[in-house]
Tab-separated table of C-alpha atoms in Angstrom:
chain	number	residue	atom	x	y	z
A	1	MET	CA	123.616	20.025	80.336
A	2	LEU	CA	130.012	14.389	79.660
A	3	THR	CA	133.588	14.091	78.662
A	4	LYS	CA	136.257	12.260	76.767
A	5	TYR	CA	137.468	10.716	80.045
A	6	LYS	CA	137.971	7.059	79.037
A	7	PHE	CA	134.273	6.451	78.501
A	8	ASP	CA	131.965	6.918	75.592
A	9	MET	CA	129.160	9.313	74.814
A	10	ARG	CA	126.630	7.337	76.809
A	11	SER	CA	128.006	9.388	79.671
A	12	VAL	CA	126.859	12.798	78.398
A	13	PHE	CA	123.868	14.811	79.506
A	14	ARG	CA	120.618	13.468	78.177
A	15	ARG	CA	119.087	16.931	77.956
A	16	LEU	CA	122.214	19.017	77.711
A	17	VAL	CA	121.663	20.306	81.202
A	18	ILE	CA	124.657	22.483	81.912
A	19	CYS	CA	124.725	23.542	85.547
A	20	VAL	CA	128.262	24.647	86.209
A	21	GLY	CA	129.176	25.760	89.692
A	22	ILE	CA	132.645	27.216	90.135
A	23	THR	CA	134.487	28.241	93.270
A	24	LEU	CA	134.545	32.004	92.724
A	25	TYR	CA	135.852	33.679	95.827
A	26	PHE	CA	138.994	34.946	94.127
A	27	PHE	CA	137.111	36.101	91.019
A	28	THR	CA	134.941	38.661	92.798
A	29	SER	CA	137.020	41.784	92.289
A	30	ALA	CA	137.763	40.939	88.681
A	31	PHE	CA	134.133	41.383	87.678
A	32	SER	CA	134.309	45.149	88.232
A	33	GLN	CA	135.400	45.441	84.595
A	34	ASP	CA	132.844	44.986	81.827
A	35	PHE	CA	132.689	44.686	78.069
A	36	GLN	CA	133.088	48.064	76.383
A	37	PHE	CA	132.446	49.126	72.807
A	38	LEU	CA	135.662	49.859	70.935
A	39	ASP	CA	134.203	52.914	69.219
A	40	ARG	CA	131.444	55.410	69.889
A	41	GLN	CA	128.666	52.966	69.265
A	42	LYS	CA	126.111	52.490	71.998
A	43	ARG	CA	124.239	49.526	70.564
A	44	GLN	CA	125.100	46.569	68.353
A	45	SER	CA	123.407	43.527	66.902
A	46	ILE	CA	124.691	40.027	66.178
A	47	HIS	CA	123.079	36.939	64.707
A	48	PHE	CA	123.372	33.632	66.485
A	49	LYS	CA	123.054	29.993	65.563
A	50	SER	CA	120.266	28.133	67.328
A	51	ILE	CA	121.028	24.455	67.831
A	52	LYS	CA	118.822	22.326	70.097
A	53	ASN	CA	117.427	25.568	71.544
A	54	LEU	CA	120.897	26.798	72.518
A	55	ILE	CA	122.459	30.130	71.517
A	56	ILE	CA	125.821	29.912	69.741
A	57	ILE	CA	127.699	33.182	69.182
A	58	PRO	CA	131.094	33.985	67.609
A	59	ILE	CA	133.771	35.309	69.981
A	60	TYR	CA	137.338	36.438	69.333
A	61	ILE	CA	139.779	35.283	72.003
A	62	ASN	CA	143.063	37.204	72.290
A	63	ASN	CA	142.389	38.690	68.835
A	64	LYS	CA	142.013	35.284	67.204
A	65	GLY	CA	138.914	33.584	65.897
A	66	PRO	CA	136.027	33.796	65.666
A	67	TYR	CA	135.275	30.781	67.849
A	68	ASP	CA	131.783	29.507	68.570
A	69	PHE	CA	130.780	29.857	72.227
A	70	LEU	CA	127.586	28.934	74.016
A	71	LEU	CA	125.835	31.992	75.478
A	72	ASP	CA	124.782	30.608	78.829
A	73	THR	CA	123.141	32.530	81.675
A	74	GLY	CA	123.908	29.521	83.863
A	75	VAL	CA	127.666	30.224	84.050
A	76	GLY	CA	129.571	32.942	85.869
A	77	PRO	CA	133.142	33.296	84.601
A	78	MET	CA	133.892	32.462	80.998
A	79	ILE	CA	134.768	28.800	80.474
A	80	ILE	CA	137.128	27.666	77.720
A	81	THR	CA	136.663	24.001	76.862
A	82	GLU	CA	139.246	23.917	74.066
A	83	PRO	CA	142.561	25.197	75.491
A	84	SER	CA	144.341	24.978	72.130
A	85	ILE	CA	142.829	28.368	71.156
A	86	ILE	CA	145.115	30.076	73.684
A	87	ASP	CA	148.825	30.342	72.964
A	88	SER	CA	151.554	29.535	75.481
A	89	LEU	CA	149.485	28.001	78.255
A	90	ASP	CA	151.566	26.841	81.200
A	91	PHE	CA	149.177	24.948	83.450
A	92	ALA	CA	151.916	24.396	86.014
A	93	LYS	CA	151.983	28.134	86.759
A	94	MET	CA	148.204	28.657	86.799
A	95	ARG	CA	145.947	28.639	89.829
A	96	LYS	CA	143.591	25.682	90.107
A	97	ILE	CA	139.892	25.826	90.965
A	98	LYS	CA	137.186	23.215	91.333
A	99	VAL	CA	134.409	22.789	88.790
A	100	THR	CA	131.315	20.913	89.870
A	101	GLY	CA	127.925	20.385	88.338
A	102	LEU	CA	124.991	18.120	87.713
A	103	GLY	CA	126.360	15.252	85.672
A	104	ILE	CA	130.068	15.637	86.443
A	105	GLU	CA	132.218	14.956	89.428
A	106	THR	CA	134.372	17.717	90.859
A	107	VAL	CA	137.303	18.267	88.519
A	108	GLU	CA	140.136	20.742	88.248
A	109	ALA	CA	140.137	23.789	86.028
A	110	PHE	CA	142.751	26.507	85.704
A	111	VAL	CA	142.268	30.215	86.274
A	112	SER	CA	143.357	32.946	83.911
A	113	GLN	CA	142.726	36.676	84.063
A	114	ASN	CA	144.860	37.411	81.002
A	115	ILE	CA	142.214	36.597	78.415
A	116	THR	CA	140.752	39.233	76.091
A	117	ALA	CA	137.340	38.497	74.587
A	118	ARG	CA	135.627	40.429	71.805
A	119	ILE	CA	132.015	40.066	70.681
A	120	ASN	CA	131.504	42.052	67.503
A	121	ARG	CA	132.832	45.530	68.470
A	122	ALA	CA	132.574	45.031	72.226
A	123	GLN	CA	135.694	43.959	74.083
A	124	MET	CA	136.655	42.995	77.609
A	125	ASP	CA	140.243	42.649	78.792
A	126	HIS	CA	141.282	40.401	81.671
A	127	VAL	CA	138.140	38.298	81.477
A	128	PRO	CA	137.883	35.984	84.498
A	129	THR	CA	138.206	32.608	82.820
A	130	ALA	CA	138.200	28.958	83.809
A	131	ILE	CA	140.196	26.822	81.358
A	132	LEU	CA	139.564	23.096	81.185
A	133	LYS	CA	142.274	20.718	80.046
A	134	GLU	CA	139.622	18.608	78.356
A	135	ASP	CA	136.102	19.233	77.080
A	136	LEU	CA	134.072	17.956	80.033
A	137	PHE	CA	130.783	18.831	78.368
A	138	ASN	CA	131.494	17.435	74.903
A	139	LEU	CA	129.203	20.111	73.512
A	140	SER	CA	130.689	19.692	70.060
A	141	GLY	CA	129.570	16.072	69.906
A	142	HIS	CA	126.052	16.935	71.061
A	143	LEU	CA	125.562	19.947	68.828
A	144	GLY	CA	127.339	18.781	65.697
A	145	THR	CA	129.556	21.844	65.459
A	146	LYS	CA	132.791	22.772	67.185
A	147	ILE	CA	132.164	24.596	70.466
A	148	TYR	CA	135.116	26.250	72.214
A	149	GLY	CA	133.556	27.425	75.455
A	150	LEU	CA	130.766	29.137	77.354
A	151	ILE	CA	130.201	32.756	78.303
A	152	GLY	CA	127.508	34.244	80.511
A	153	TYR	CA	127.637	36.768	83.331
A	154	SER	CA	130.388	39.048	82.016
A	155	PHE	CA	128.395	39.696	78.821
A	156	PHE	CA	124.923	39.989	80.343
A	157	ASN	CA	126.169	42.216	83.168
A	158	SER	CA	127.780	44.661	80.714
A	159	PHE	CA	124.739	45.501	78.584
A	160	ILE	CA	121.003	45.533	78.246
A	161	VAL	CA	120.734	42.305	76.254
A	162	ASP	CA	117.739	41.750	73.960
A	163	VAL	CA	117.604	38.073	72.940
A	164	ARG	CA	115.269	37.716	69.988
A	165	TYR	CA	114.819	33.975	69.676
A	166	SER	CA	112.347	34.390	66.816
A	167	GLU	CA	114.954	36.221	64.714
A	168	ASN	CA	118.141	34.421	65.864
A	169	ARG	CA	119.439	37.851	66.783
A	170	ILE	CA	120.817	39.584	69.877
A	171	ILE	CA	120.813	43.364	70.335
A	172	PHE	CA	123.040	44.597	73.156
A	173	SER	CA	123.108	48.172	74.373
A	174	ASN	CA	124.980	50.307	76.868
A	175	PRO	CA	122.940	50.621	80.079
A	176	ASP	CA	123.225	54.439	80.004
A	177	ILE	CA	121.204	54.961	76.814
A	178	PRO	CA	117.389	55.049	76.564
A	179	ILE	CA	115.918	51.600	76.013
A	180	LYS	CA	112.460	50.889	74.664
A	181	TYR	CA	111.219	47.921	76.653
A	182	LYS	CA	108.463	45.735	75.253
A	183	GLY	CA	106.260	43.152	76.895
A	184	ASN	CA	105.756	42.060	80.480
A	185	LYS	CA	108.236	43.158	83.165
A	186	ILE	CA	109.359	40.391	85.537
A	187	PRO	CA	111.795	40.822	88.446
A	188	ILE	CA	114.940	38.697	88.565
A	189	VAL	CA	117.597	38.347	91.224
A	190	ILE	CA	121.295	37.820	90.506
A	191	GLU	CA	122.938	35.366	92.894
A	192	ASN	CA	126.414	33.922	92.440
A	193	LEU	CA	126.560	35.645	89.041
A	194	LYS	CA	123.418	33.851	87.764
A	195	PRO	CA	119.818	35.049	87.220
A	196	TYR	CA	116.885	33.587	89.152
A	197	VAL	CA	113.189	34.144	88.595
A	198	TYR	CA	110.008	33.214	90.429
A	199	ALA	CA	107.204	31.388	88.632
A	200	GLU	CA	104.088	29.480	89.621
A	201	VAL	CA	104.003	25.746	89.096
A	202	GLU	CA	101.352	23.103	89.719
A	203	VAL	CA	102.401	20.492	92.296
A	204	PRO	CA	100.528	17.178	92.376
A	205	ASP	CA	98.089	17.123	95.337
A	206	SER	CA	99.270	20.568	96.519
A	207	GLY	CA	98.003	23.021	93.913
A	208	LYS	CA	100.024	25.954	92.606
A	209	ILE	CA	103.103	27.171	94.422
A	210	SER	CA	105.581	29.978	93.838
A	211	ALA	CA	108.915	28.402	92.911
A	212	LYS	CA	112.378	29.790	92.306
A	213	PHE	CA	114.164	28.866	89.070
A	214	LEU	CA	117.611	29.358	87.656
A	215	MET	CA	117.144	30.980	84.232
A	216	ASP	CA	119.420	28.836	82.090
A	217	THR	CA	119.818	29.626	78.392
A	218	GLY	CA	122.462	26.874	78.327
A	219	ALA	CA	119.959	24.097	79.079
A	220	SER	CA	118.005	22.802	76.103
A	221	HIS	CA	115.089	21.417	78.135
A	222	ALA	CA	111.973	23.337	79.203
A	223	LEU	CA	111.982	22.576	82.931
A	224	SER	CA	113.843	20.531	85.479
A	225	MET	CA	112.050	20.197	88.821
A	226	GLU	CA	114.577	19.413	91.502
A	227	MET	CA	113.451	20.327	95.022
A	228	TYR	CA	110.305	21.004	97.043
A	229	ASN	CA	110.296	21.764	100.767
A	230	GLY	CA	113.833	20.483	101.178
A	231	ASP	CA	113.171	17.154	99.490
A	232	LYS	CA	112.487	15.724	96.053
A	233	PHE	CA	109.859	17.394	93.885
A	234	PRO	CA	106.592	15.395	93.741
A	235	LEU	CA	106.291	13.335	90.584
A	236	PRO	CA	103.363	13.680	88.182
A	237	TYR	CA	100.978	10.744	87.921
A	238	THR	CA	101.996	10.013	84.336
A	239	LYS	CA	105.740	9.649	83.900
A	240	ILE	CA	108.427	7.547	82.283
A	241	LYS	CA	111.799	6.460	83.590
A	242	ALA	CA	114.626	8.261	81.869
A	243	ASN	CA	118.390	8.457	81.986
A	244	LEU	CA	118.857	12.177	82.504
A	245	GLY	CA	122.643	12.038	82.415
A	246	MET	CA	125.664	10.301	83.806
A	247	SER	CA	128.536	11.300	86.008
A	248	LEU	CA	131.933	9.679	86.127
A	249	SER	CA	130.572	7.472	88.909
A	250	GLY	CA	127.395	6.363	87.179
A	251	GLN	CA	124.045	7.326	85.713
A	252	ILE	CA	121.846	10.125	86.977
A	253	LYS	CA	118.430	8.537	86.858
A	254	GLY	CA	115.070	10.174	87.063
A	255	PHE	CA	111.755	10.630	85.311
A	256	LEU	CA	110.188	12.658	82.549
A	257	GLY	CA	106.676	13.942	82.982
A	258	ARG	CA	104.458	16.929	82.394
A	259	ILE	CA	103.780	19.888	84.646
A	260	LYS	CA	100.056	20.546	84.325
A	261	GLU	CA	100.310	24.323	84.720
A	262	PHE	CA	103.281	26.677	84.720
A	263	SER	CA	103.022	30.467	84.679
A	264	ILE	CA	105.620	33.207	84.551
A	265	GLY	CA	104.555	36.828	84.644
A	266	HIS	CA	101.191	37.031	82.917
A	267	PHE	CA	101.805	33.997	80.745
A	268	GLU	CA	100.585	30.476	81.389
A	269	PHE	CA	101.685	27.189	79.848
A	270	ASN	CA	100.040	23.787	80.100
A	271	ASP	CA	101.484	20.273	79.956
A	272	VAL	CA	105.097	21.392	80.066
A	273	ILE	CA	107.659	18.596	79.636
A	274	SER	CA	109.896	18.441	82.695
A	275	GLY	CA	112.718	16.318	83.992
A	276	PHE	CA	112.636	15.066	87.580
A	277	PRO	CA	116.190	14.029	88.446
A	278	ASP	CA	116.965	11.817	91.419
A	279	TYR	CA	117.093	14.235	94.342
A	280	ALA	CA	119.408	12.052	96.415
A	281	VAL	CA	121.995	12.190	93.630
A	282	ILE	CA	121.777	15.801	92.456
A	283	SER	CA	121.525	17.323	95.918
A	284	GLN	CA	125.082	16.094	96.488
A	285	LYS	CA	126.292	17.796	93.298
A	286	VAL	CA	124.285	21.036	93.123
A	287	ASP	CA	123.273	23.414	95.921
A	288	LEU	CA	119.482	23.215	95.848
A	289	LYS	CA	118.807	25.149	99.051
A	290	ASN	CA	117.974	28.344	97.169
A	291	ARG	CA	116.102	27.049	94.145
A	292	ASN	CA	113.355	24.647	93.157
A	293	GLY	CA	114.413	23.973	89.612
A	294	ASN	CA	115.912	25.011	86.327
A	295	LEU	CA	114.090	26.979	83.607
A	296	GLY	CA	115.655	26.088	80.275
A	297	ALA	CA	115.667	27.276	76.706
A	298	GLU	CA	112.828	25.108	75.377
A	299	LEU	CA	110.561	27.382	77.405
A	300	LEU	CA	112.592	30.597	77.319
A	301	ARG	CA	112.772	30.575	73.511
A	302	ARG	CA	109.010	31.101	73.355
A	303	PHE	CA	109.702	34.716	74.300
A	304	ASN	CA	111.917	37.487	73.059
A	305	ILE	CA	113.639	38.563	76.265
A	306	GLN	CA	115.321	41.795	77.337
A	307	PHE	CA	117.759	41.190	80.211
A	308	ASN	CA	118.715	43.995	82.591
A	309	TYR	CA	121.027	42.461	85.182
A	310	GLY	CA	121.983	45.813	86.675
A	311	GLU	CA	118.438	46.804	87.661
A	312	GLY	CA	117.207	43.266	88.268
A	313	PHE	CA	114.464	42.640	85.738
A	314	ILE	CA	113.595	41.157	82.368
A	315	TYR	CA	110.935	42.037	79.825
A	316	VAL	CA	109.336	39.128	77.992
A	317	ARG	CA	107.091	39.187	74.967
A	318	PRO	CA	105.670	36.107	73.217
A	319	ASN	CA	107.038	35.258	69.789
A	320	SER	CA	106.146	32.830	67.007
A	321	TYR	CA	107.205	29.817	69.120
A	322	PHE	CA	104.898	30.698	72.001
A	323	LYS	CA	102.035	28.341	71.157
A	324	ASN	CA	104.134	25.392	70.028
A	325	PRO	CA	103.288	22.218	71.974
A	326	PHE	CA	105.869	20.775	74.340
A	327	GLU	CA	107.101	17.454	73.015
A	328	HIS	CA	109.837	15.042	73.974
A	329	ASP	CA	112.018	12.631	72.049
A	330	MET	CA	109.620	10.035	70.603
A	331	VAL	CA	112.430	7.606	69.743
A	332	GLY	CA	114.069	7.296	73.143
A	333	MET	CA	117.757	7.466	72.363
A	334	VAL	CA	120.687	9.858	72.216
A	335	VAL	CA	122.486	10.447	68.918
A	336	TYR	CA	125.850	12.195	68.924
A	337	LEU	CA	128.602	13.119	66.527
A	338	ASP	CA	131.809	11.147	66.915
A	339	GLN	CA	134.625	13.566	67.680
A	340	GLN	CA	137.294	11.319	66.215
A	341	GLU	CA	135.621	10.957	62.839
A	342	TYR	CA	133.513	13.900	61.817
A	343	LYS	CA	130.018	13.274	60.454
A	344	ARG	CA	129.875	9.834	62.060
A	345	PHE	CA	126.540	9.613	63.869
A	346	LEU	CA	126.512	7.145	66.741
A	347	ILE	CA	123.769	6.012	69.079
A	348	GLY	CA	124.425	6.622	72.766
A	349	GLU	CA	122.154	5.656	75.636
A	350	ILE	CA	118.738	4.142	74.923
A	351	ASP	CA	115.712	4.498	77.193
A	352	GLU	CA	114.135	1.436	78.710
A	353	ASN	CA	111.069	0.209	76.806
A	354	SER	CA	111.444	2.967	74.216
A	355	PRO	CA	110.731	2.679	70.469
A	356	ALA	CA	114.489	2.544	69.886
A	357	GLU	CA	114.881	-0.409	72.264
A	358	LYS	CA	111.843	-2.174	70.826
A	359	SER	CA	113.274	-1.901	67.301
A	360	GLY	CA	116.488	-3.655	68.346
A	361	LEU	CA	118.853	-0.698	68.233
A	362	CYS	CA	121.909	-0.813	70.462
A	363	PRO	CA	124.365	1.708	71.911
A	364	ASP	CA	127.339	2.293	69.592
A	365	ASP	CA	125.301	1.517	66.464
A	366	GLU	CA	126.225	3.893	63.658
A	367	ILE	CA	123.423	5.575	61.700
A	368	ILE	CA	124.397	5.810	58.046
A	369	GLY	CA	121.011	6.678	56.565
A	370	VAL	CA	117.566	8.002	57.505
A	371	ASN	CA	114.454	7.344	55.401
A	372	PHE	CA	116.665	6.141	52.534
A	373	ARG	CA	118.682	9.337	52.497
A	374	PRO	CA	122.369	9.402	53.429
A	375	ILE	CA	123.095	10.683	56.918
A	376	ASP	CA	125.310	13.435	55.494
A	377	VAL	CA	122.245	15.435	54.453
A	378	TYR	CA	121.120	15.771	58.070
A	379	SER	CA	122.427	17.858	60.930
A	380	LEU	CA	122.132	16.713	64.540
A	381	ASN	CA	119.593	19.466	65.080
A	382	GLU	CA	117.464	18.196	62.191
A	383	LEU	CA	117.574	14.649	63.542
A	384	SER	CA	116.527	15.896	66.968
A	385	GLU	CA	113.508	17.688	65.497
A	386	LEU	CA	112.624	14.636	63.378
A	387	PHE	CA	112.654	12.386	66.440
A	388	LYS	CA	109.970	14.449	68.181
A	389	SER	CA	107.955	15.478	65.140
A	390	ASN	CA	104.801	13.335	65.093
A	391	SER	CA	103.643	10.232	66.933
A	392	THR	CA	101.965	8.906	63.774
A	393	LYS	CA	105.263	8.735	61.884
A	394	SER	CA	107.682	5.903	61.334
A	395	ILE	CA	111.365	6.400	60.600
A	396	ILE	CA	113.603	3.985	58.739
A	397	LEU	CA	117.211	3.951	59.918
A	398	GLU	CA	120.076	2.362	58.058
A	399	ILE	CA	122.442	0.955	60.679
A	400	TYR	CA	126.064	-0.174	60.569
A	401	ARG	CA	127.078	-2.665	63.264
A	402	ASP	CA	129.864	-5.249	63.424
A	403	ASN	CA	130.775	-4.725	59.770
A	404	LYS	CA	127.186	-5.359	58.691
A	405	THR	CA	124.507	-3.010	57.339
A	406	PHE	CA	120.787	-3.421	58.012
A	407	PHE	CA	117.570	-1.429	58.354
A	408	ARG	CA	115.370	-0.805	61.366
A	409	VAL	CA	111.889	0.731	61.373
A	410	ILE	CA	111.106	2.904	64.407
A	411	HIS	CA	107.515	3.903	65.165
A	412	LEU	CA	107.541	7.270	66.936
A	413	GLU	CA	105.674	7.107	70.220
A	414	ARG	CA	104.378	9.919	72.413
A	415	ARG	CA	105.259	8.278	75.700
A	416	ILE	CA	104.022	10.990	78.077
């Protein structure tokens, strides 16, 4: 899963792919400290908000909050995207690091090891933290709720973490207490503070191969296939052009298609929606030498997952989402929440030859009603689900453009 840098929301991730790579050489020793329970408890449970497949949890920062953070296995140190939550920041006296990732150019962040984070009754002092001067990800605009940062490795490495997607609940336990594991055990490897897993994937004209994936709870897609044998991943026969994101220097183009067969552990999936980003572009932004792709939350959420970073494995067990079909956006456009004026829904980028383009919609159009109901009754998450609900449906949008109001009928289309 991009910023308020002098350009509009057409420049955000199309699929909320968040692949943050941070220069970490001076963080290494700091990770010897973990989250600890403040009392004698050994296990706790918290509920999370699920928005576009992503996990949003409340965190107290320096005893203030709670603030909503994205729980993201794809990040190492904690990242604060809203620096106003921290008092007395003096950027001039803070060490700078480089933040890079798919969809953004290299930008500066600032290092702090004087941040205390608390999740329920578990606290960690001196959390290695990267603080951004501006929200590069614009997660708040995409998710329709204020997001203050991302947290990953420091939490997962401190506990046995049981993510129950079907219940919107996380149970985290001290590693030294007995744990009842359920489901299928799958090895993982932790590299650069992130978890990787091997799975089998069907490659056009080559059959099934074993591929290495970053497990990324901070990516809302199912799969992103990025590299095969040191080059681009072969495209499926049926595909559509798609704008998968944009960097400060231009769009990241690619394709959407379906992977015929994908299996992890004992579990097999068919016709999995996958992105195929332009290898020539992303290979300059993300180190692809040690992975084939990215395994995101649209697939991960079909399991309840127990993470054990310390011993290098997960347990997965299918939940109520397991048999849901994989579908994509049947409208072909991005809708985001304007950060300047809350509850103002604007249209961002529009796919070529999509139902949205065919209906005459344009970037920067404002949606003020859906199916003759005011837009205020919808959340961004509800709109996202509506846009991929059924290819036999039509949706009526009330649009505001150039001081005029009009209606457009969009016929949902299953394009792949």
